[in-house]
């Protein structure tokens, strides 16, 4: 089961309900005067963190201290991280500084990301009809599983770059003893590791939030540099403005836009495209919430980083790149049970005001009705109903 | 077999601004209930095409969603005219009489009715100058 990477600080929370309203999958509610996140539903999209203006919610990774638990450690660095460097010299200083954190090896993921990008395009172009949805962002996959189950078949069944690389590392001699760390540019990727959220199916041991380790990295930026060269295709893969320019590819960034696209695709209105390449973050992964810098400026850095020498993509055998996608959601209820529940909730909903104001702590009146149906809430917990009753008396 | 859920939606003539709204509401209901993704997708595609046809070719009408206890999902799209003079022709892929305005908005490939027919488990159409009625059935497993 997936765990949420969002944590809550009661003492900072002003109970404004902005996070409750922002959640795309209705995973947050205010219960007993504190924010509660439904772990089963949360897709780690970070929309709640963006909505909160009071530091009530944060995404946290593992602590760097964990390096000490291993004899040998590897740090995986995604393309998006390099995009903050304006020159190859800056990148080499960054590479050196990351190593000084105490890792034995620092591995740039851009060659893997490049191969995954090419493979995604190949799969989509060979589709007989319809299109494939490319999801380098795990939140896209989880969003589709939760809100757009009709589109599960469109998902391109490729693995994440961090997992492809981590699997290779595990195959080394004593590979299972190597501590694998992943630098994460967003909340979603923090969930792609065993720790800190106990997502045990992944090969990566620890997910680190880039902003958390940045102060430690900065201390070493002036100390030295070490040669590193990147794969242009990989750097492009995390950046929607340069990724691919082809008529039959639809590339989009921003949560509202991808929701619109997914809703249209449910009606088969995007059949003329071969590939839907979706990034919930503005400017793609280089706009990740846990990365610093100005993503509008950063997207111009890629040329400088790959101008001199271009590292080829990796060439893993195809089977190392694939990953199974659940073919349908895990709703085990019978049709009869589903309809009974739907009726019960609708009956309760008829008594609620349909304001969807969230004042009761639930995102919408429907969610409230579901809670009432489960016996967790009462009609009188609706603030609007309670207020209007007060007036009549 | 008896109907255990019914909801009737209005569709207005020439209401391009809200094109797809009723289909979205129906799609949302199916997801809320938990109807299987494969059946929901077929319903979604069909109801969208039917709704658009009502807006661009007809004088508006109603779309009724019915669900029966045996898992039958039925859509009845009933409009107020002007009817389809030659149904067989209208069902031919590529046939369209879409207005210039509708074409400009991206409709009028003549694929709507053929897609509806392909996606529904049962399809029937009746038409006279008083109106066209599409009756579509989709079978969800029990
Ligand atoms: N409800 C309706 N009332 C009157 N005429 C209709 C109706 N539905 C379809 N038609 C006629 O049938 C033709 C074919 O319909 P169909 O939905 O297959 O294609 P279209 O609407 O023209 O284009 P597309 O659906 O691909 O955008 C229409 O052009 C129109 O002449
Ligand atoms: S991370 Fe996204 S899905 Fe999870 S609680 Fe926040 S807004 Fe909801
Ligand atoms: S957005 Fe949520 S967590 Fe932040 S202050 Fe408001 S209620 Fe509290
Ligand atoms: S109207 Fe009542 S039930 Fe609906 S969201 Fe507001 S307080 Fe909750
Ligand atoms: Mg049509």
Coordinates of C-alpha atoms and ligand atoms in Angstrom, one line a residue:
Chain A
X1 CA 0.0 0.0 0.0
X2 CA 1.1 3.5 -0.7
X3 CA 1.6 6.0 2.1
X4 CA 1.2 9.7 2.0
X5 CA 4.4 11.8 2.0
X6 CA 2.5 14.8 3.5
X7 CA 2.9 15.5 7.2
X8 CA 0.8 17.9 9.3
X9 CA 1.7 20.3 12.1
X10 CA -1.3 21.1 14.3
X11 CA 0.2 24.1 15.9
X12 CA 0.7 25.9 12.6
X13 CA -2.7 25.1 11.2
X14 CA -5.3 27.9 11.3
X15 CA -8.2 25.6 10.2
X16 CA -8.8 27.5 7.0
X17 CA -9.7 24.4 5.0
X18 CA -7.8 25.5 2.0
X19 CA -6.1 22.2 1.8
X20 CA -9.4 20.3 2.1
X21 CA -10.8 22.2 -0.9
X22 CA -7.6 21.8 -3.0
X23 CA -7.3 18.0 -2.8
X24 CA -8.1 16.5 -6.2
X25 CA -9.0 13.1 -4.8
X26 CA -10.9 14.2 -1.6
X27 CA -8.3 12.6 0.6
X28 CA -8.2 15.4 3.2
X29 CA -10.7 16.3 5.9
X30 CA -10.9 18.2 9.1
X31 CA -11.9 15.7 11.8
X32 CA -12.0 16.5 15.5
X33 CA -10.5 19.9 14.8
X34 CA -7.4 18.6 13.0
X35 CA -6.5 17.8 9.5
X36 CA -6.6 14.1 8.6
X37 CA -5.2 12.6 5.4
X38 CA -6.7 9.3 4.1
X39 CA -3.5 7.3 3.3
X40 CA -5.3 5.0 0.9
X41 CA -6.5 7.8 -1.3
X42 CA -3.7 10.4 -1.2
X43 CA -1.8 10.5 -4.5
X44 CA 1.1 12.6 -3.2
X45 CA 0.4 15.4 -5.6
X46 CA 1.3 18.2 -3.1
X47 CA -1.7 20.4 -4.1
X48 CA -2.6 20.7 -0.4
X49 CA 0.9 22.0 0.5
X50 CA 0.6 24.6 -2.2
X51 CA -2.8 25.7 -0.9
X52 CA -1.7 26.0 2.7
X53 CA -0.4 29.4 3.5
X54 CA 0.4 28.6 7.1
X55 CA 3.1 25.9 6.9
X56 CA 0.5 23.4 8.3
X57 CA 1.6 20.8 5.8
X58 CA 5.0 19.7 4.5
X59 CA 6.5 16.9 2.6
X60 CA 9.4 15.2 4.4
X61 CA 12.1 12.8 3.2
X62 CA 14.5 10.7 5.1
X63 CA 17.3 12.3 7.0
X64 CA 20.9 12.4 5.6
X65 CA 22.0 10.7 8.8
X66 CA 20.7 7.4 7.3
X67 CA 23.9 7.3 5.2
X68 CA 25.6 6.0 8.3
X69 CA 23.5 2.9 8.3
X70 CA 25.3 1.5 5.2
X71 CA 28.8 0.6 4.4
X72 CA 28.4 1.7 0.8
X73 CA 25.9 4.3 -0.5
X74 CA 24.7 5.5 -3.9
X75 CA 22.8 8.7 -4.5
X76 CA 20.6 8.9 -7.6
X77 CA 20.1 12.4 -9.0
X78 CA 17.2 13.1 -11.4
X79 CA 17.6 15.3 -14.5
X80 CA 15.5 18.0 -13.0
X81 CA 18.1 18.7 -10.3
X82 CA 20.8 19.6 -12.9
X83 CA 18.6 22.0 -14.6
X84 CA 19.3 24.6 -11.9
X85 CA 22.9 24.8 -13.2
X86 CA 23.6 27.5 -15.8
X87 CA 26.9 26.1 -16.9
X88 CA 28.7 22.8 -16.9
X89 CA 31.0 24.2 -14.3
X90 CA 28.1 24.8 -11.9
X91 CA 26.9 21.2 -12.6
X92 CA 30.3 19.8 -11.8
X93 CA 30.4 21.8 -8.5
X94 CA 27.0 20.5 -7.7
X95 CA 28.0 16.9 -8.5
X96 CA 31.1 17.3 -6.3
X97 CA 29.1 18.8 -3.4
X98 CA 26.5 16.0 -3.5
X99 CA 29.3 13.5 -3.2
X100 CA 30.7 15.4 -0.2
X101 CA 27.5 14.6 1.7
X102 CA 29.0 11.2 2.2
X103 CA 28.0 9.1 -0.7
X104 CA 30.4 6.6 -2.3
X105 CA 28.8 7.2 -5.7
X106 CA 26.6 9.8 -7.3
X107 CA 24.7 8.7 -10.3
X108 CA 23.0 11.0 -12.8
X109 CA 19.7 9.5 -14.0
X110 CA 19.5 11.5 -17.3
X111 CA 20.7 8.5 -19.5
X112 CA 18.0 6.3 -18.0
X113 CA 15.4 9.0 -18.3
X114 CA 16.5 9.4 -21.9
X115 CA 16.0 5.7 -22.7
X116 CA 12.6 5.7 -21.0
X117 CA 11.6 8.7 -23.0
X118 CA 12.6 7.1 -26.3
X119 CA 10.9 3.8 -25.3
X120 CA 7.7 5.7 -24.4
X121 CA 7.6 7.3 -27.8
X122 CA 8.3 4.0 -29.5
X123 CA 5.4 2.3 -27.7
X124 CA 3.0 5.2 -28.4
X125 CA 3.8 5.5 -32.0
X126 CA 3.2 1.8 -32.5
X127 CA -0.2 1.8 -31.0
X128 CA -2.8 0.7 -33.5
X129 CA -5.4 3.2 -32.3
X130 CA -5.9 5.6 -29.5
X131 CA -3.0 7.0 -27.5
X132 CA -0.7 6.2 -24.6
X133 CA -0.4 8.3 -21.5
X134 CA 3.2 8.9 -20.5
X135 CA 3.7 9.3 -16.7
X136 CA 7.2 10.0 -15.6
X137 CA 5.4 11.6 -12.7
X138 CA 4.0 9.0 -10.3
X139 CA 1.2 11.3 -9.2
X140 CA -0.2 11.1 -12.8
X141 CA -0.5 7.3 -12.5
X142 CA -2.1 7.6 -9.0
X143 CA -4.4 10.3 -10.2
X144 CA -5.6 8.1 -13.1
X145 CA -6.1 5.1 -10.8
X146 CA -8.2 7.2 -8.4
X147 CA -10.1 9.6 -10.6
X148 CA -9.8 8.3 -14.2
X149 CA -9.9 4.5 -14.0
X150 CA -11.4 4.4 -17.5
X151 CA -7.9 5.4 -18.7
X152 CA -5.9 2.8 -17.0
X153 CA -5.4 1.0 -20.3
X154 CA -3.8 4.1 -21.8
X155 CA -1.0 4.1 -19.3
X156 CA 2.4 3.3 -20.8
X157 CA 3.6 0.5 -18.6
X158 CA 7.2 1.7 -18.0
X159 CA 9.0 1.9 -14.7
X160 CA 10.4 5.0 -13.0
X161 CA 14.0 5.9 -13.9
X162 CA 15.1 5.6 -10.2
X163 CA 13.7 2.0 -10.1
X164 CA 15.3 1.0 -13.3
X165 CA 18.7 2.2 -12.0
X166 CA 18.2 0.8 -8.5
X167 CA 17.4 -2.6 -9.9
X168 CA 20.7 -2.6 -11.8
X169 CA 22.5 -1.6 -8.6
X170 CA 20.9 -4.5 -6.7
X171 CA 22.3 -6.9 -9.2
X172 CA 25.9 -6.0 -8.3
X173 CA 27.9 -8.1 -6.0
X174 CA 26.4 -7.5 -2.5
X175 CA 24.0 -5.2 -4.2
X176 CA 21.3 -5.8 -1.5
X177 CA 23.6 -4.3 1.1
X178 CA 24.1 -1.0 -0.8
X179 CA 22.2 1.9 0.6
X180 CA 20.4 3.5 -2.4
X181 CA 19.2 7.1 -1.9
X182 CA 17.1 9.2 -4.3
X183 CA 17.1 13.0 -4.4
X184 CA 13.5 14.1 -4.9
X185 CA 12.2 17.2 -6.6
X186 CA 8.6 16.7 -5.5
X187 CA 6.3 15.2 -3.0
X188 CA 5.2 12.4 -5.3
X189 CA 8.7 11.0 -5.8
X190 CA 9.3 10.9 -2.0
X191 CA 6.8 8.0 -2.0
X192 CA 9.0 6.0 -4.4
X193 CA 11.3 4.5 -1.7
X194 CA 11.2 2.1 1.2
X195 CA 11.8 5.0 3.7
X196 CA 10.7 7.2 5.2
X197 CA 7.1 6.0 4.2
X198 CA 7.6 2.3 4.3
X199 CA 6.7 1.8 0.6
X200 CA 8.5 -1.5 0.7
X201 CA 7.9 -2.6 -2.9
X202 CA 10.5 -0.1 -4.2
X203 CA 14.2 -0.8 -4.6
X204 CA 15.3 2.6 -3.5
X205 CA 16.1 2.7 0.3
X206 CA 15.7 6.4 1.2
X207 CA 14.0 9.3 -0.5
X208 CA 15.6 12.7 0.3
X209 CA 13.8 16.0 -0.2
X210 CA 16.2 18.2 -2.2
X211 CA 15.3 21.3 -0.2
X212 CA 16.1 19.5 3.0
X213 CA 19.6 18.6 1.9
X214 CA 20.3 21.8 0.0
X215 CA 21.9 23.7 3.0
X216 CA 24.4 20.8 3.4
X217 CA 25.1 20.8 -0.4
X218 CA 25.6 24.5 -0.5
X219 CA 28.4 24.3 2.1
X220 CA 30.5 22.3 -0.5
X221 CA 29.6 24.1 -3.7
X222 CA 32.8 26.2 -3.6
X223 CA 35.1 23.4 -2.5
X224 CA 35.7 21.7 -5.8
X225 CA 34.3 20.1 -9.0
X226 CA 34.2 16.7 -10.6
X227 CA 33.6 15.9 -14.2
X228 CA 30.1 15.0 -15.2
X229 CA 28.3 15.0 -18.5
X230 CA 24.7 14.5 -19.3
X231 CA 22.3 12.9 -21.7
X232 CA 20.4 15.5 -23.6
X233 CA 17.3 13.3 -24.1
X234 CA 17.1 12.7 -20.4
X235 CA 17.3 16.3 -19.4
X236 CA 14.6 17.1 -21.9
X237 CA 12.4 14.4 -20.5
X238 CA 11.6 16.4 -17.3
X239 CA 10.8 19.6 -19.2
X240 CA 7.6 20.1 -21.2
X241 CA 8.8 23.1 -23.2
X242 CA 11.6 21.1 -24.9
X243 CA 10.6 17.5 -24.5
X244 CA 9.4 16.6 -28.0
X245 CA 7.8 18.8 -30.7
X246 CA 5.6 16.6 -32.8
X247 CA 2.1 17.1 -34.0
X248 CA 0.9 13.8 -32.6
X249 CA 2.2 14.4 -29.1
X250 CA 0.2 16.4 -26.6
X251 CA 2.5 17.7 -23.9
X252 CA 0.9 19.6 -21.0
X253 CA 1.9 20.9 -17.6
X254 CA -0.2 22.1 -14.6
X255 CA -2.8 20.2 -12.7
X256 CA -5.8 21.9 -14.1
X257 CA -4.7 21.3 -17.7
X258 CA -4.0 17.6 -17.2
X259 CA -7.4 17.2 -15.5
X260 CA -9.0 18.8 -18.5
X261 CA -7.0 16.5 -20.9
X262 CA -7.9 13.4 -19.0
X263 CA -11.6 14.3 -18.9
X264 CA -11.5 14.8 -22.7
X265 CA -9.7 11.6 -23.3
X266 CA -12.5 9.7 -21.4
X267 CA -14.8 10.8 -24.2
X268 CA -12.2 9.7 -26.8
X269 CA -11.8 13.3 -27.9
X270 CA -8.0 13.1 -28.2
X271 CA -7.8 10.1 -30.6
X272 CA -5.8 12.1 -33.1
X273 CA -2.8 12.2 -30.7
X274 CA -0.5 9.2 -30.2
X275 CA 0.9 10.3 -26.9
X276 CA -0.3 12.4 -23.9
X277 CA 2.7 13.5 -22.0
X278 CA 1.5 14.9 -18.7
X279 CA 3.2 16.9 -15.9
X280 CA 1.2 18.0 -12.9
X281 CA 3.8 20.6 -12.0
X282 CA 4.2 23.8 -14.0
X283 CA 7.3 23.5 -16.2
X284 CA 7.4 19.8 -15.5
X285 CA 9.7 18.2 -12.9
X286 CA 12.0 21.2 -13.1
X287 CA 9.1 23.1 -11.5
X288 CA 9.0 20.5 -8.7
X289 CA 8.0 21.9 -5.3
X290 CA 11.1 20.6 -3.5
X291 CA 13.6 22.1 -6.0
X292 CA 14.9 25.6 -5.7
X293 CA 15.3 28.2 -8.4
X294 CA 13.0 29.7 -11.1
X295 CA 11.7 27.0 -13.3
X296 CA 11.0 29.5 -16.2
X297 CA 14.7 30.4 -16.2
X298 CA 15.9 26.9 -15.4
X299 CA 14.4 25.5 -18.5
X300 CA 16.8 27.5 -20.6
X301 CA 19.8 25.8 -19.0
X302 CA 19.6 22.5 -20.8
X303 CA 21.5 23.6 -23.9
X304 CA 24.4 24.8 -21.8
X305 CA 24.6 21.5 -20.0
X306 CA 24.6 19.3 -23.1
X307 CA 26.3 21.5 -25.6
X308 CA 29.8 20.2 -25.2
X309 CA 29.4 16.4 -24.9
X310 CA 26.3 14.4 -24.9
X311 CA 26.2 11.1 -23.0
X312 CA 24.2 8.5 -24.8
X313 CA 21.1 7.0 -23.3
X314 CA 21.4 3.7 -21.4
X315 CA 20.6 0.6 -23.3
X316 CA 18.9 -1.7 -20.8
X317 CA 17.1 -4.6 -22.3
X318 CA 13.4 -3.7 -22.8
X319 CA 12.2 -6.0 -20.1
X320 CA 14.2 -4.1 -17.5
X321 CA 12.2 -1.0 -18.3
X322 CA 8.7 -2.4 -18.0
X323 CA 6.4 -2.4 -15.0
X324 CA 3.0 -3.8 -14.6
X325 CA 0.1 -1.4 -14.4
X326 CA -3.0 -2.5 -12.5
X327 CA -5.7 -3.3 -15.1
X328 CA -8.6 -2.2 -12.9
X329 CA -9.2 -0.8 -9.5
X330 CA -9.6 -3.0 -6.5
X331 CA -13.3 -2.5 -5.9
X332 CA -14.5 -5.9 -4.6
X333 CA -18.1 -4.9 -4.0
X334 CA -20.8 -6.6 -6.0
X335 CA -23.0 -4.5 -8.3
X336 CA -25.8 -4.8 -5.9
X337 CA -23.8 -3.6 -3.0
X338 CA -22.5 -0.6 -5.0
X339 CA -26.0 0.4 -5.9
X340 CA -27.3 0.1 -2.3
X341 CA -24.5 2.3 -1.1
X342 CA -25.1 4.8 -3.9
X343 CA -28.8 5.0 -2.9
X344 CA -28.1 5.4 0.7
X345 CA -25.7 8.2 0.1
X346 CA -28.0 9.9 -2.3
X347 CA -30.9 9.8 0.2
X348 CA -28.7 11.5 2.8
X349 CA -27.4 14.0 0.2
X350 CA -31.0 15.1 -0.5
X351 CA -31.1 16.5 3.0
X352 CA -27.8 18.4 2.7
X353 CA -27.6 22.0 1.1
X354 CA -25.3 21.1 -1.8
X355 CA -23.2 24.1 -1.0
X356 CA -19.9 22.1 -1.0
X357 CA -18.6 24.8 1.4
X358 CA -16.3 22.4 3.4
X359 CA -17.4 24.1 6.6
X360 CA -18.1 20.7 8.2
X361 CA -14.5 19.7 7.5
X362 CA -15.5 17.4 4.5
X363 CA -14.6 18.6 1.0
X364 CA -18.1 18.3 -0.4
X365 CA -21.6 17.5 0.7
X366 CA -21.3 14.1 -1.0
X367 CA -18.3 13.2 1.1
X368 CA -20.2 14.4 4.1
X369 CA -23.1 12.2 3.1
X370 CA -20.8 9.2 2.7
X371 CA -19.5 9.8 6.2
X372 CA -23.0 10.0 7.6
X373 CA -23.8 6.8 5.8
X374 CA -20.9 5.1 7.5
X375 CA -22.1 6.4 10.9
X376 CA -19.1 8.7 11.4
X377 CA -21.1 11.9 11.2
X378 CA -24.7 13.2 11.7
X379 CA -26.8 15.5 9.6
X380 CA -26.6 18.1 12.4
X381 CA -22.8 18.3 11.8
X382 CA -23.5 20.2 8.6
X383 CA -22.7 23.8 9.6
X384 CA -25.1 25.3 7.1
X385 CA -28.1 23.2 8.4
X386 CA -27.1 23.9 12.0
X387 CA -27.0 27.6 11.3
X388 CA -30.3 27.8 9.5
X389 CA -32.0 25.9 12.2
X390 CA -30.6 28.3 14.8
X391 CA -32.2 31.2 12.8
X392 CA -35.7 29.6 12.7
X393 CA -35.8 29.0 16.4
Chain B
X1 CA -35.6 -6.7 -14.2
X2 CA -36.6 -3.4 -12.7
X3 CA -35.2 0.1 -12.8
X4 CA -33.6 1.0 -9.6
X5 CA -32.1 4.4 -10.5
X6 CA -33.3 7.1 -12.9
X7 CA -32.2 10.6 -13.6
X8 CA -33.3 12.9 -16.4
X9 CA -31.1 15.7 -17.8
X10 CA -32.0 18.6 -20.0
X11 CA -30.0 19.5 -23.1
X12 CA -30.6 22.9 -24.7
X13 CA -30.4 23.6 -28.4
X14 CA -27.3 25.4 -29.6
X15 CA -25.9 25.5 -26.1
X16 CA -22.3 25.1 -27.3
X17 CA -20.9 26.6 -24.1
X18 CA -22.2 23.7 -22.0
X19 CA -21.5 21.0 -24.6
X20 CA -20.5 17.9 -22.7
X21 CA -21.8 18.9 -19.3
X22 CA -24.5 16.3 -19.1
X23 CA -22.1 13.6 -20.3
X24 CA -19.7 14.7 -17.6
X25 CA -22.3 14.4 -14.9
X26 CA -23.3 11.0 -16.1
X27 CA -19.7 9.9 -16.3
X28 CA -19.2 11.2 -12.7
X29 CA -22.2 9.3 -11.5
X30 CA -20.9 6.0 -12.9
X31 CA -17.6 6.5 -11.3
X32 CA -19.2 7.3 -7.9
X33 CA -21.2 4.1 -8.1
X34 CA -18.2 2.2 -9.1
X35 CA -19.3 0.9 -12.5
X36 CA -16.5 -1.0 -14.2
X37 CA -14.1 1.2 -16.2
X38 CA -14.6 -0.7 -19.4
X39 CA -18.4 -0.3 -19.4
X40 CA -18.2 3.3 -18.1
X41 CA -15.9 4.3 -21.0
X42 CA -18.3 2.9 -23.6
X43 CA -21.2 4.8 -21.9
X44 CA -19.1 8.0 -21.7
X45 CA -18.2 8.0 -25.4
X46 CA -21.8 7.2 -26.5
X47 CA -23.5 9.7 -24.3
X48 CA -21.1 12.5 -25.3
X49 CA -21.8 12.0 -29.0
X50 CA -25.5 11.8 -28.4
X51 CA -25.5 15.0 -26.3
X52 CA -23.5 16.9 -29.0
X53 CA -25.8 15.7 -31.7
X54 CA -28.8 17.1 -29.7
X55 CA -27.1 20.4 -29.3
X56 CA -25.9 20.9 -32.9
X57 CA -28.4 19.1 -35.0
X58 CA -31.6 19.1 -32.9
X59 CA -33.8 21.5 -31.0
X60 CA -32.6 20.2 -27.7
X61 CA -34.2 17.5 -25.5
X62 CA -33.5 15.2 -22.6
X63 CA -31.1 12.4 -21.8
X64 CA -32.3 9.9 -19.3
X65 CA -30.0 7.5 -17.4
X66 CA -31.6 4.4 -16.1
X67 CA -29.9 1.6 -14.1
X68 CA -31.7 -1.7 -13.5
X69 CA -31.1 -4.3 -10.8
X70 CA -29.6 -6.7 -13.3
X71 CA -26.8 -4.3 -14.2
X72 CA -28.3 -2.9 -17.3
X73 CA -27.4 0.7 -17.9
X74 CA -29.8 2.4 -20.3
X75 CA -29.5 5.8 -22.0
X76 CA -32.4 7.4 -23.7
X77 CA -31.6 10.5 -25.7
X78 CA -34.9 12.1 -26.9
X79 CA -34.9 15.3 -28.8
X80 CA -37.6 17.7 -30.1
X81 CA -36.9 17.5 -33.8
X82 CA -36.3 18.1 -36.7
X83 CA -35.6 14.4 -37.1
X84 CA -33.3 12.6 -39.4
X85 CA -34.7 12.1 -42.9
X86 CA -32.5 9.1 -43.8
X87 CA -31.3 7.1 -40.8
X88 CA -29.3 4.7 -42.8
X89 CA -27.3 7.5 -44.4
X90 CA -26.8 9.2 -41.0
X91 CA -25.3 6.0 -39.7
X92 CA -22.8 5.8 -42.4
X93 CA -19.3 6.8 -41.2
X94 CA -18.3 10.1 -42.6
X95 CA -21.8 11.3 -43.4
X96 CA -22.5 14.8 -41.9
X97 CA -24.8 17.8 -42.4
X98 CA -23.0 19.8 -39.7
X99 CA -23.4 23.5 -40.0
X100 CA -20.4 25.8 -40.7
X101 CA -20.4 26.9 -37.1
X102 CA -20.4 23.3 -35.8
X103 CA -17.5 22.5 -38.2
X104 CA -15.5 25.4 -36.9
X105 CA -15.9 24.1 -33.4
X106 CA -14.5 20.7 -34.5
X107 CA -17.7 18.7 -34.9
X108 CA -19.0 17.2 -38.1
X109 CA -16.7 14.3 -38.9
X110 CA -19.7 12.2 -39.3
X111 CA -18.4 9.6 -36.8
X112 CA -20.8 10.3 -33.9
X113 CA -23.7 7.9 -34.7
X114 CA -21.3 5.1 -35.9
X115 CA -19.3 5.4 -32.6
X116 CA -22.5 5.3 -30.5
X117 CA -23.6 2.2 -32.3
X118 CA -20.2 0.5 -31.9
X119 CA -20.0 1.3 -28.2
X120 CA -23.5 0.3 -27.1
X121 CA -24.5 -3.4 -26.5
X122 CA -27.9 -2.6 -27.8
X123 CA -28.7 0.3 -30.1
X124 CA -32.0 1.5 -31.5
X125 CA -32.9 4.7 -33.2
X126 CA -36.3 6.1 -34.2
X127 CA -36.8 9.4 -35.9
X128 CA -39.6 11.6 -37.3
X129 CA -39.9 15.3 -37.8
X130 CA -41.2 15.5 -34.2
X131 CA -37.9 14.2 -32.9
X132 CA -35.2 11.5 -32.7
X133 CA -34.9 9.0 -29.9
X134 CA -31.8 7.0 -29.3
X135 CA -32.2 4.0 -27.0
X136 CA -28.9 2.6 -25.8
X137 CA -28.1 -0.3 -23.5
X138 CA -24.9 -1.3 -21.8
X139 CA -24.5 -4.4 -19.7
X140 CA -22.6 -4.2 -16.5
X141 CA -21.8 -7.5 -14.9
X142 CA -24.0 -8.2 -11.9
Ligands
LIG1 N1 -30.4 14.3 -33.0 C1 -30.3 14.5 -34.3 N2 -31.2 15.3 -34.9 C2 -31.2 15.5 -36.2 N3 -30.2 15.1 -37.0 C3 -29.2 14.3 -36.5 C4 -29.2 14.0 -35.1 N4 -28.1 13.2 -34.8 C5 -27.5 13.1 -36.0 N5 -28.1 13.7 -37.0 C6 -27.8 13.8 -38.4 O1 -27.0 12.6 -38.7 C7 -25.7 13.1 -39.2 C8 -24.6 12.2 -38.7 O2 -24.5 12.3 -37.3 P1 -23.1 11.9 -36.6 O3 -23.2 12.2 -35.2 O4 -22.7 10.5 -37.1 O5 -22.1 12.9 -37.3 P2 -21.9 14.5 -37.1 O6 -22.6 14.9 -35.8 O7 -22.3 15.2 -38.3 O8 -20.3 14.6 -36.9 P3 -19.5 14.2 -35.6 O9 -20.5 13.5 -34.6 O10 -18.4 13.3 -36.1 O11 -19.0 15.4 -35.0 C9 -25.6 14.5 -38.7 O12 -24.7 15.3 -39.6 C10 -27.0 15.0 -38.8 O13 -27.4 15.3 -40.1
LIG2 S1 -0.9 15.3 -1.5 FE1 -2.6 15.6 -3.0 S2 -3.8 13.8 -2.8 FE2 -2.5 13.9 -1.0 S3 -3.8 14.9 0.5 FE3 -2.5 16.5 -0.5 S4 -3.8 17.3 -2.1 FE4 -4.7 15.3 -1.5
LIG3 S1 -4.5 24.8 4.5 FE1 -5.0 23.0 5.8 S2 -3.2 22.6 7.0 FE2 -3.0 24.6 6.1 S3 -3.7 26.0 7.7 FE3 -5.5 25.6 6.3 S4 -6.5 23.9 7.3 FE4 -4.5 24.0 8.2
LIG4 S1 -23.2 22.5 3.1 FE1 -23.0 21.3 5.0 S2 -22.5 19.2 4.4 FE2 -22.2 20.5 2.6 S3 -20.0 21.0 2.7 FE3 -21.1 22.7 3.8 S4 -21.1 22.1 5.9 FE4 -20.5 20.3 4.8
LIG5 MG1 -22.3 13.9 -34.0

